[in-house]
mmCIF file with all atom_site columns, C-alpha atoms in Angstrom:
data_model
loop_
_atom_site.group_PDB
_atom_site.id
_atom_site.type_symbol
_atom_site.label_atom_id
_atom_site.label_alt_id
_atom_site.label_comp_id
_atom_site.label_asym_id
_atom_site.label_entity_id
_atom_site.label_seq_id
_atom_site.pdbx_PDB_ins_code
_atom_site.Cartn_x
_atom_site.Cartn_y
_atom_site.Cartn_z
_atom_site.occupancy
_atom_site.B_iso_or_equiv
_atom_site.pdbx_formal_charge
_atom_site.auth_seq_id
_atom_site.auth_comp_id
_atom_site.auth_asym_id
_atom_site.auth_atom_id
_atom_site.pdbx_PDB_model_num
ATOM 1   C CA . UNK A 1 1   ? -9.326  28.064  28.886 1.00 45.00 ? 1   UNK A CA 1
ATOM 2   C CA . UNK A 1 2   ? -9.385  24.613  27.436 1.00 49.00 ? 2   UNK A CA 1
ATOM 3   C CA . UNK A 1 3   ? -7.090  23.480  24.612 1.00 57.00 ? 3   UNK A CA 1
ATOM 4   C CA . UNK A 1 4   ? -9.731  24.212  21.937 1.00 67.00 ? 4   UNK A CA 1
ATOM 5   C CA . UNK A 1 5   ? -10.035 20.599  20.751 1.00 81.00 ? 5   UNK A CA 1
ATOM 6   C CA . UNK A 1 6   ? -12.609 17.901  21.411 1.00 86.00 ? 6   UNK A CA 1
ATOM 7   C CA . UNK A 1 7   ? -10.280 16.154  23.842 1.00 90.00 ? 7   UNK A CA 1
ATOM 8   C CA . UNK A 1 8   ? -6.742  15.863  25.126 1.00 88.00 ? 8   UNK A CA 1
ATOM 9   C CA . UNK A 1 9   ? -4.850  12.787  26.324 1.00 92.00 ? 9   UNK A CA 1
ATOM 10  C CA . UNK A 1 10  ? -1.478  12.228  27.919 1.00 91.00 ? 10  UNK A CA 1
ATOM 11  C CA . UNK A 1 11  ? 0.979   9.899   26.158 1.00 88.00 ? 11  UNK A CA 1
ATOM 12  C CA . UNK A 1 12  ? 1.604   6.607   27.935 1.00 88.00 ? 12  UNK A CA 1
ATOM 13  C CA . UNK A 1 13  ? -0.701  7.612   30.760 1.00 92.00 ? 13  UNK A CA 1
ATOM 14  C CA . UNK A 1 14  ? -4.251  6.864   31.866 1.00 93.00 ? 14  UNK A CA 1
ATOM 15  C CA . UNK A 1 15  ? -5.500  10.470  31.779 1.00 94.00 ? 15  UNK A CA 1
ATOM 16  C CA . UNK A 1 16  ? -7.737  11.776  28.997 1.00 92.00 ? 16  UNK A CA 1
ATOM 17  C CA . UNK A 1 17  ? -9.778  14.983  29.141 1.00 91.00 ? 17  UNK A CA 1
ATOM 18  C CA . UNK A 1 18  ? -12.912 15.552  27.064 1.00 90.00 ? 18  UNK A CA 1
ATOM 19  C CA . UNK A 1 19  ? -14.742 18.759  26.299 1.00 88.00 ? 19  UNK A CA 1
ATOM 20  C CA . UNK A 1 20  ? -18.539 18.769  26.561 1.00 87.00 ? 20  UNK A CA 1
ATOM 21  C CA . UNK A 1 21  ? -20.081 15.523  25.276 1.00 86.00 ? 21  UNK A CA 1
ATOM 22  C CA . UNK A 1 22  ? -17.137 14.384  23.120 1.00 85.00 ? 22  UNK A CA 1
ATOM 23  C CA . UNK A 1 23  ? -16.508 11.478  25.500 1.00 86.00 ? 23  UNK A CA 1
ATOM 24  C CA . UNK A 1 24  ? -19.627 9.912   23.917 1.00 87.00 ? 24  UNK A CA 1
ATOM 25  C CA . UNK A 1 25  ? -18.060 9.910   20.435 1.00 87.00 ? 25  UNK A CA 1
ATOM 26  C CA . UNK A 1 26  ? -16.424 6.539   19.848 1.00 86.00 ? 26  UNK A CA 1
ATOM 27  C CA . UNK A 1 27  ? -13.935 7.889   17.280 1.00 86.00 ? 27  UNK A CA 1
ATOM 28  C CA . UNK A 1 28  ? -12.775 10.668  19.610 1.00 89.00 ? 28  UNK A CA 1
ATOM 29  C CA . UNK A 1 29  ? -12.590 8.269   22.553 1.00 89.00 ? 29  UNK A CA 1
ATOM 30  C CA . UNK A 1 30  ? -10.481 5.737   20.636 1.00 90.00 ? 30  UNK A CA 1
ATOM 31  C CA . UNK A 1 31  ? -8.215  8.491   19.259 1.00 91.00 ? 31  UNK A CA 1
ATOM 32  C CA . UNK A 1 32  ? -7.455  9.652   22.796 1.00 92.00 ? 32  UNK A CA 1
ATOM 33  C CA . UNK A 1 33  ? -6.936  6.077   24.001 1.00 93.00 ? 33  UNK A CA 1
ATOM 34  C CA . UNK A 1 34  ? -4.402  5.805   21.171 1.00 93.00 ? 34  UNK A CA 1
ATOM 35  C CA . UNK A 1 35  ? -2.487  8.666   22.814 1.00 93.00 ? 35  UNK A CA 1
ATOM 36  C CA . UNK A 1 36  ? -2.784  6.924   26.193 1.00 94.00 ? 36  UNK A CA 1
ATOM 37  C CA . UNK A 1 37  ? -1.172  3.882   24.562 1.00 93.00 ? 37  UNK A CA 1
ATOM 38  C CA . UNK A 1 38  ? 1.694   6.081   23.313 1.00 91.00 ? 38  UNK A CA 1
ATOM 39  C CA . UNK A 1 39  ? 0.621   6.858   19.746 1.00 91.00 ? 39  UNK A CA 1
ATOM 40  C CA . UNK A 1 40  ? 1.191   10.198  18.044 1.00 89.00 ? 40  UNK A CA 1
ATOM 41  C CA . UNK A 1 41  ? -0.989  11.592  15.264 1.00 89.00 ? 41  UNK A CA 1
ATOM 42  C CA . UNK A 1 42  ? -0.939  10.325  11.685 1.00 90.00 ? 42  UNK A CA 1
ATOM 43  C CA . UNK A 1 43  ? -0.435  12.566  8.693  1.00 88.00 ? 43  UNK A CA 1
ATOM 44  C CA . UNK A 1 44  ? -1.557  12.075  5.124  1.00 85.00 ? 44  UNK A CA 1
ATOM 45  C CA . UNK A 1 45  ? 0.048   12.449  1.735  1.00 84.00 ? 45  UNK A CA 1
ATOM 46  C CA . UNK A 1 46  ? 0.312   16.210  2.278  1.00 86.00 ? 46  UNK A CA 1
ATOM 47  C CA . UNK A 1 47  ? 2.443   15.662  5.401  1.00 79.00 ? 47  UNK A CA 1
ATOM 48  C CA . UNK A 1 48  ? 0.078   17.630  7.637  1.00 84.00 ? 48  UNK A CA 1
ATOM 49  C CA . UNK A 1 49  ? -1.118  16.304  10.997 1.00 84.00 ? 49  UNK A CA 1
ATOM 50  C CA . UNK A 1 50  ? -4.608  14.771  11.118 1.00 85.00 ? 50  UNK A CA 1
ATOM 51  C CA . UNK A 1 51  ? -4.775  14.145  7.369  1.00 86.00 ? 51  UNK A CA 1
ATOM 52  C CA . UNK A 1 52  ? -4.400  10.353  7.333  1.00 88.00 ? 52  UNK A CA 1
ATOM 53  C CA . UNK A 1 53  ? -8.094  9.530   7.220  1.00 87.00 ? 53  UNK A CA 1
ATOM 54  C CA . UNK A 1 54  ? -7.449  5.787   6.975  1.00 89.00 ? 54  UNK A CA 1
ATOM 55  C CA . UNK A 1 55  ? -7.060  5.441   10.741 1.00 88.00 ? 55  UNK A CA 1
ATOM 56  C CA . UNK A 1 56  ? -8.113  6.805   14.098 1.00 89.00 ? 56  UNK A CA 1
ATOM 57  C CA . UNK A 1 57  ? -4.912  8.760   14.820 1.00 90.00 ? 57  UNK A CA 1
ATOM 58  C CA . UNK A 1 58  ? -5.312  10.836  11.664 1.00 86.00 ? 58  UNK A CA 1
ATOM 59  C CA . UNK A 1 59  ? -8.836  12.075  12.025 1.00 74.00 ? 59  UNK A CA 1
ATOM 60  C CA . UNK A 1 60  ? -11.280 11.038  14.709 1.00 66.00 ? 60  UNK A CA 1
ATOM 61  C CA . UNK A 1 61  ? -14.886 10.635  13.707 1.00 71.00 ? 61  UNK A CA 1
ATOM 62  C CA . UNK A 1 62  ? -17.324 12.968  15.428 1.00 72.00 ? 62  UNK A CA 1
ATOM 63  C CA . UNK A 1 63  ? -20.644 11.363  16.259 1.00 71.00 ? 63  UNK A CA 1
ATOM 64  C CA . UNK A 1 64  ? -21.949 8.980   18.843 1.00 67.00 ? 64  UNK A CA 1
ATOM 65  C CA . UNK A 1 65  ? -22.985 6.516   16.131 1.00 74.00 ? 65  UNK A CA 1
ATOM 66  C CA . UNK A 1 66  ? -19.630 6.657   14.308 1.00 74.00 ? 66  UNK A CA 1
ATOM 67  C CA . UNK A 1 67  ? -16.329 5.094   15.210 1.00 76.00 ? 67  UNK A CA 1
ATOM 68  C CA . UNK A 1 68  ? -15.889 1.844   13.313 1.00 84.00 ? 68  UNK A CA 1
ATOM 69  C CA . UNK A 1 69  ? -12.358 2.700   12.236 1.00 87.00 ? 69  UNK A CA 1
ATOM 70  C CA . UNK A 1 70  ? -9.062  1.003   13.048 1.00 89.00 ? 70  UNK A CA 1
ATOM 71  C CA . UNK A 1 71  ? -5.550  2.268   13.607 1.00 91.00 ? 71  UNK A CA 1
ATOM 72  C CA . UNK A 1 72  ? -3.313  2.311   10.523 1.00 92.00 ? 72  UNK A CA 1
ATOM 73  C CA . UNK A 1 73  ? -0.796  -0.546  10.017 1.00 93.00 ? 73  UNK A CA 1
ATOM 74  C CA . UNK A 1 74  ? 2.098   1.349   11.664 1.00 92.00 ? 74  UNK A CA 1
ATOM 75  C CA . UNK A 1 75  ? 0.013   2.101   14.767 1.00 91.00 ? 75  UNK A CA 1
ATOM 76  C CA . UNK A 1 76  ? -1.274  -1.494  14.957 1.00 92.00 ? 76  UNK A CA 1
ATOM 77  C CA . UNK A 1 77  ? 2.333   -2.724  14.828 1.00 91.00 ? 77  UNK A CA 1
ATOM 78  C CA . UNK A 1 78  ? 3.309   -0.248  17.563 1.00 89.00 ? 78  UNK A CA 1
ATOM 79  C CA . UNK A 1 79  ? 0.834   -1.751  20.038 1.00 90.00 ? 79  UNK A CA 1
ATOM 80  C CA . UNK A 1 80  ? 1.441   -5.324  18.908 1.00 91.00 ? 80  UNK A CA 1
ATOM 81  C CA . UNK A 1 81  ? -2.025  -5.972  17.537 1.00 90.00 ? 81  UNK A CA 1
ATOM 82  C CA . UNK A 1 82  ? -2.269  -8.669  14.867 1.00 92.00 ? 82  UNK A CA 1
ATOM 83  C CA . UNK A 1 83  ? 1.356   -9.735  15.378 1.00 93.00 ? 83  UNK A CA 1
ATOM 84  C CA . UNK A 1 84  ? 0.343   -13.293 14.574 1.00 92.00 ? 84  UNK A CA 1
ATOM 85  C CA . UNK A 1 85  ? -0.808  -12.018 11.141 1.00 93.00 ? 85  UNK A CA 1
ATOM 86  C CA . UNK A 1 86  ? 2.175   -9.748  10.461 1.00 94.00 ? 86  UNK A CA 1
ATOM 87  C CA . UNK A 1 87  ? 5.385   -10.500 8.610  1.00 94.00 ? 87  UNK A CA 1
ATOM 88  C CA . UNK A 1 88  ? 8.574   -8.485  8.243  1.00 94.00 ? 88  UNK A CA 1
ATOM 89  C CA . UNK A 1 89  ? 10.411  -8.228  4.940  1.00 94.00 ? 89  UNK A CA 1
ATOM 90  C CA . UNK A 1 90  ? 13.972  -6.896  5.016  1.00 94.00 ? 90  UNK A CA 1
ATOM 91  C CA . UNK A 1 91  ? 14.303  -4.702  1.913  1.00 92.00 ? 91  UNK A CA 1
ATOM 92  C CA . UNK A 1 92  ? 18.100  -4.887  2.114  1.00 93.00 ? 92  UNK A CA 1
ATOM 93  C CA . UNK A 1 93  ? 17.951  -8.506  1.014  1.00 92.00 ? 93  UNK A CA 1
ATOM 94  C CA . UNK A 1 94  ? 17.371  -9.174  -2.666 1.00 75.00 ? 94  UNK A CA 1
ATOM 95  C CA . UNK A 1 95  ? 14.527  -11.610 -3.060 1.00 77.00 ? 95  UNK A CA 1
ATOM 96  C CA . UNK A 1 96  ? 11.053  -11.707 -4.498 1.00 85.00 ? 96  UNK A CA 1
ATOM 97  C CA . UNK A 1 97  ? 7.969   -12.550 -2.465 1.00 84.00 ? 97  UNK A CA 1
ATOM 98  C CA . UNK A 1 98  ? 4.258   -12.651 -3.175 1.00 88.00 ? 98  UNK A CA 1
ATOM 99  C CA . UNK A 1 99  ? 1.756   -12.315 -0.341 1.00 89.00 ? 99  UNK A CA 1
ATOM 100 C CA . UNK A 1 100 ? -1.993  -11.939 -0.083 1.00 89.00 ? 100 UNK A CA 1
ATOM 101 C CA . UNK A 1 101 ? -3.059  -9.314  2.458  1.00 92.00 ? 101 UNK A CA 1
ATOM 102 C CA . UNK A 1 102 ? -6.474  -8.989  4.057  1.00 92.00 ? 102 UNK A CA 1
ATOM 103 C CA . UNK A 1 103 ? -8.268  -6.208  5.889  1.00 91.00 ? 103 UNK A CA 1
ATOM 104 C CA . UNK A 1 104 ? -8.469  -6.010  9.667  1.00 89.00 ? 104 UNK A CA 1
ATOM 105 C CA . UNK A 1 105 ? -12.154 -6.952  9.388  1.00 87.00 ? 105 UNK A CA 1
ATOM 106 C CA . UNK A 1 106 ? -11.019 -10.345 8.088  1.00 87.00 ? 106 UNK A CA 1
ATOM 107 C CA . UNK A 1 107 ? -8.584  -10.955 10.932 1.00 86.00 ? 107 UNK A CA 1
ATOM 108 C CA . UNK A 1 108 ? -9.001  -14.497 12.160 1.00 80.00 ? 108 UNK A CA 1
ATOM 109 C CA . UNK A 1 109 ? -11.026 -15.688 9.187  1.00 79.00 ? 109 UNK A CA 1
ATOM 110 C CA . UNK A 1 110 ? -8.158  -17.803 7.860  1.00 71.00 ? 110 UNK A CA 1
ATOM 111 C CA . UNK A 1 111 ? -4.966  -19.208 9.316  1.00 68.00 ? 111 UNK A CA 1
ATOM 112 C CA . UNK A 1 112 ? -2.972  -17.623 6.499  1.00 67.00 ? 112 UNK A CA 1
ATOM 113 C CA . UNK A 1 113 ? -4.621  -14.194 6.332  1.00 80.00 ? 113 UNK A CA 1
ATOM 114 C CA . UNK A 1 114 ? -1.878  -11.553 6.701  1.00 90.00 ? 114 UNK A CA 1
ATOM 115 C CA . UNK A 1 115 ? -3.130  -8.123  7.786  1.00 92.00 ? 115 UNK A CA 1
ATOM 116 C CA . UNK A 1 116 ? 0.156   -6.236  8.228  1.00 94.00 ? 116 UNK A CA 1
ATOM 117 C CA . UNK A 1 117 ? 3.462   -6.336  6.358  1.00 95.00 ? 117 UNK A CA 1
ATOM 118 C CA . UNK A 1 118 ? 6.454   -4.448  7.740  1.00 94.00 ? 118 UNK A CA 1
ATOM 119 C CA . UNK A 1 119 ? 9.010   -3.401  5.126  1.00 94.00 ? 119 UNK A CA 1
ATOM 120 C CA . UNK A 1 120 ? 12.244  -2.989  7.048  1.00 94.00 ? 120 UNK A CA 1
ATOM 121 C CA . UNK A 1 121 ? 14.616  -0.495  5.405  1.00 93.00 ? 121 UNK A CA 1
ATOM 122 C CA . UNK A 1 122 ? 17.636  -0.591  7.716  1.00 92.00 ? 122 UNK A CA 1
ATOM 123 C CA . UNK A 1 123 ? 17.275  3.189   8.061  1.00 92.00 ? 123 UNK A CA 1
ATOM 124 C CA . UNK A 1 124 ? 15.412  5.166   10.727 1.00 89.00 ? 124 UNK A CA 1
ATOM 125 C CA . UNK A 1 125 ? 12.021  4.772   9.015  1.00 90.00 ? 125 UNK A CA 1
ATOM 126 C CA . UNK A 1 126 ? 10.175  1.621   7.977  1.00 93.00 ? 126 UNK A CA 1
ATOM 127 C CA . UNK A 1 127 ? 7.022   1.067   5.932  1.00 94.00 ? 127 UNK A CA 1
ATOM 128 C CA . UNK A 1 128 ? 3.862   -0.806  6.870  1.00 94.00 ? 128 UNK A CA 1
ATOM 129 C CA . UNK A 1 129 ? 1.480   -2.239  4.301  1.00 95.00 ? 129 UNK A CA 1
ATOM 130 C CA . UNK A 1 130 ? -2.177  -2.943  4.989  1.00 94.00 ? 130 UNK A CA 1
ATOM 131 C CA . UNK A 1 131 ? -5.433  -3.432  3.133  1.00 94.00 ? 131 UNK A CA 1
ATOM 132 C CA . UNK A 1 132 ? -7.963  -0.809  4.218  1.00 93.00 ? 132 UNK A CA 1
ATOM 133 C CA . UNK A 1 133 ? -11.094 -2.917  3.826  1.00 92.00 ? 133 UNK A CA 1
ATOM 134 C CA . UNK A 1 134 ? -14.116 -0.702  4.471  1.00 91.00 ? 134 UNK A CA 1
ATOM 135 C CA . UNK A 1 135 ? -16.441 -3.096  6.255  1.00 90.00 ? 135 UNK A CA 1
ATOM 136 C CA . UNK A 1 136 ? -17.223 -4.377  9.733  1.00 88.00 ? 136 UNK A CA 1
ATOM 137 C CA . UNK A 1 137 ? -14.987 -2.921  12.436 1.00 87.00 ? 137 UNK A CA 1
ATOM 138 C CA . UNK A 1 138 ? -13.403 -0.631  9.818  1.00 89.00 ? 138 UNK A CA 1
ATOM 139 C CA . UNK A 1 139 ? -16.635 0.378   8.075  1.00 88.00 ? 139 UNK A CA 1
ATOM 140 C CA . UNK A 1 140 ? -16.403 4.116   8.840  1.00 85.00 ? 140 UNK A CA 1
ATOM 141 C CA . UNK A 1 141 ? -12.892 4.780   7.528  1.00 82.00 ? 141 UNK A CA 1
ATOM 142 C CA . UNK A 1 142 ? -12.780 7.962   5.522  1.00 82.00 ? 142 UNK A CA 1
ATOM 143 C CA . UNK A 1 143 ? -10.077 7.427   2.894  1.00 88.00 ? 143 UNK A CA 1
ATOM 144 C CA . UNK A 1 144 ? -8.652  4.729   0.610  1.00 91.00 ? 144 UNK A CA 1
ATOM 145 C CA . UNK A 1 145 ? -11.641 2.425   0.997  1.00 92.00 ? 145 UNK A CA 1
ATOM 146 C CA . UNK A 1 146 ? -10.766 -1.110  -0.100 1.00 94.00 ? 146 UNK A CA 1
ATOM 147 C CA . UNK A 1 147 ? -7.259  -0.102  -1.147 1.00 94.00 ? 147 UNK A CA 1
ATOM 148 C CA . UNK A 1 148 ? -3.768  -1.129  -0.113 1.00 94.00 ? 148 UNK A CA 1
ATOM 149 C CA . UNK A 1 149 ? -2.140  1.561   2.028  1.00 94.00 ? 149 UNK A CA 1
ATOM 150 C CA . UNK A 1 150 ? 1.516   2.126   2.856  1.00 93.00 ? 150 UNK A CA 1
ATOM 151 C CA . UNK A 1 151 ? 2.353   3.995   6.036  1.00 91.00 ? 151 UNK A CA 1
ATOM 152 C CA . UNK A 1 152 ? 5.809   5.279   6.952  1.00 90.00 ? 152 UNK A CA 1
ATOM 153 C CA . UNK A 1 153 ? 6.915   5.506   10.585 1.00 89.00 ? 153 UNK A CA 1
ATOM 154 C CA . UNK A 1 154 ? 10.114  5.913   12.548 1.00 84.00 ? 154 UNK A CA 1
ATOM 155 C CA . UNK A 1 155 ? 11.264  2.503   13.713 1.00 77.00 ? 155 UNK A CA 1
ATOM 156 C CA . UNK A 1 156 ? 11.995  3.793   17.210 1.00 71.00 ? 156 UNK A CA 1
ATOM 157 C CA . UNK A 1 157 ? 8.237   4.092   17.847 1.00 57.00 ? 157 UNK A CA 1
ATOM 158 C CA . UNK A 1 158 ? 8.720   7.011   20.180 1.00 57.00 ? 158 UNK A CA 1
ATOM 159 C CA . UNK A 1 159 ? 5.436   8.748   20.927 1.00 51.00 ? 159 UNK A CA 1
ATOM 160 C CA . UNK A 1 160 ? 6.951   11.961  19.572 1.00 50.00 ? 160 UNK A CA 1
ATOM 161 C CA . UNK A 1 161 ? 7.038   10.582  16.018 1.00 59.00 ? 161 UNK A CA 1
ATOM 162 C CA . UNK A 1 162 ? 4.070   10.700  13.718 1.00 69.00 ? 162 UNK A CA 1
ATOM 163 C CA . UNK A 1 163 ? 3.300   8.149   11.043 1.00 77.00 ? 163 UNK A CA 1
ATOM 164 C CA . UNK A 1 164 ? 2.623   9.298   7.493  1.00 75.00 ? 164 UNK A CA 1
ATOM 165 C CA . UNK A 1 165 ? 0.388   7.806   4.838  1.00 66.00 ? 165 UNK A CA 1
#
C-alpha cells in the first residue's frame, strides 16, 4: 500500500510521489517541493507536526484553486529566499534596534522593506521573525493573518529538524 497521505517526497532529491489527483493541488505540490529542497515539516504552538498553519510546510492546502501560501520565515531563510531583505541580530550583544517588517507580498515594493529578521542566539536554535500578511501570494494562509510571527529552528538547517511556530 501507499503511505496513506496525499503525497510523499524525498529530501534533497527530485522525486515526489502523489496519490490520485493531489498533484493538481498547488498547496500539496509546493509542500512536497519544500521536501525536495530539504525542508522538514513545521509545527505550531502545540509542538505537533503539521500545526504551523502560517506556511506550506505546516499544513498544505487541499484544492486545485488554493495554494497562495508562502514558507515560514525559517524555511525562507533555509533556501535563501529574500536574503536581500533579511537582517541578522545577534541577541548576545546588548543593543536596541527598531525595524519595520513587511509581508512577503510586499517584497520588492521598497528598497528598505525587510521581510525576515533572524535572531541569532548563539545556541543550537535561532528565531526568525516575519509579518504574515494575508494578501497576494500569501492570501490563503490559515493562521496569524496580518500578524508578526516568530519561528524557532535549529541553526544547522538539517532536513531532519522541524521548525516550530
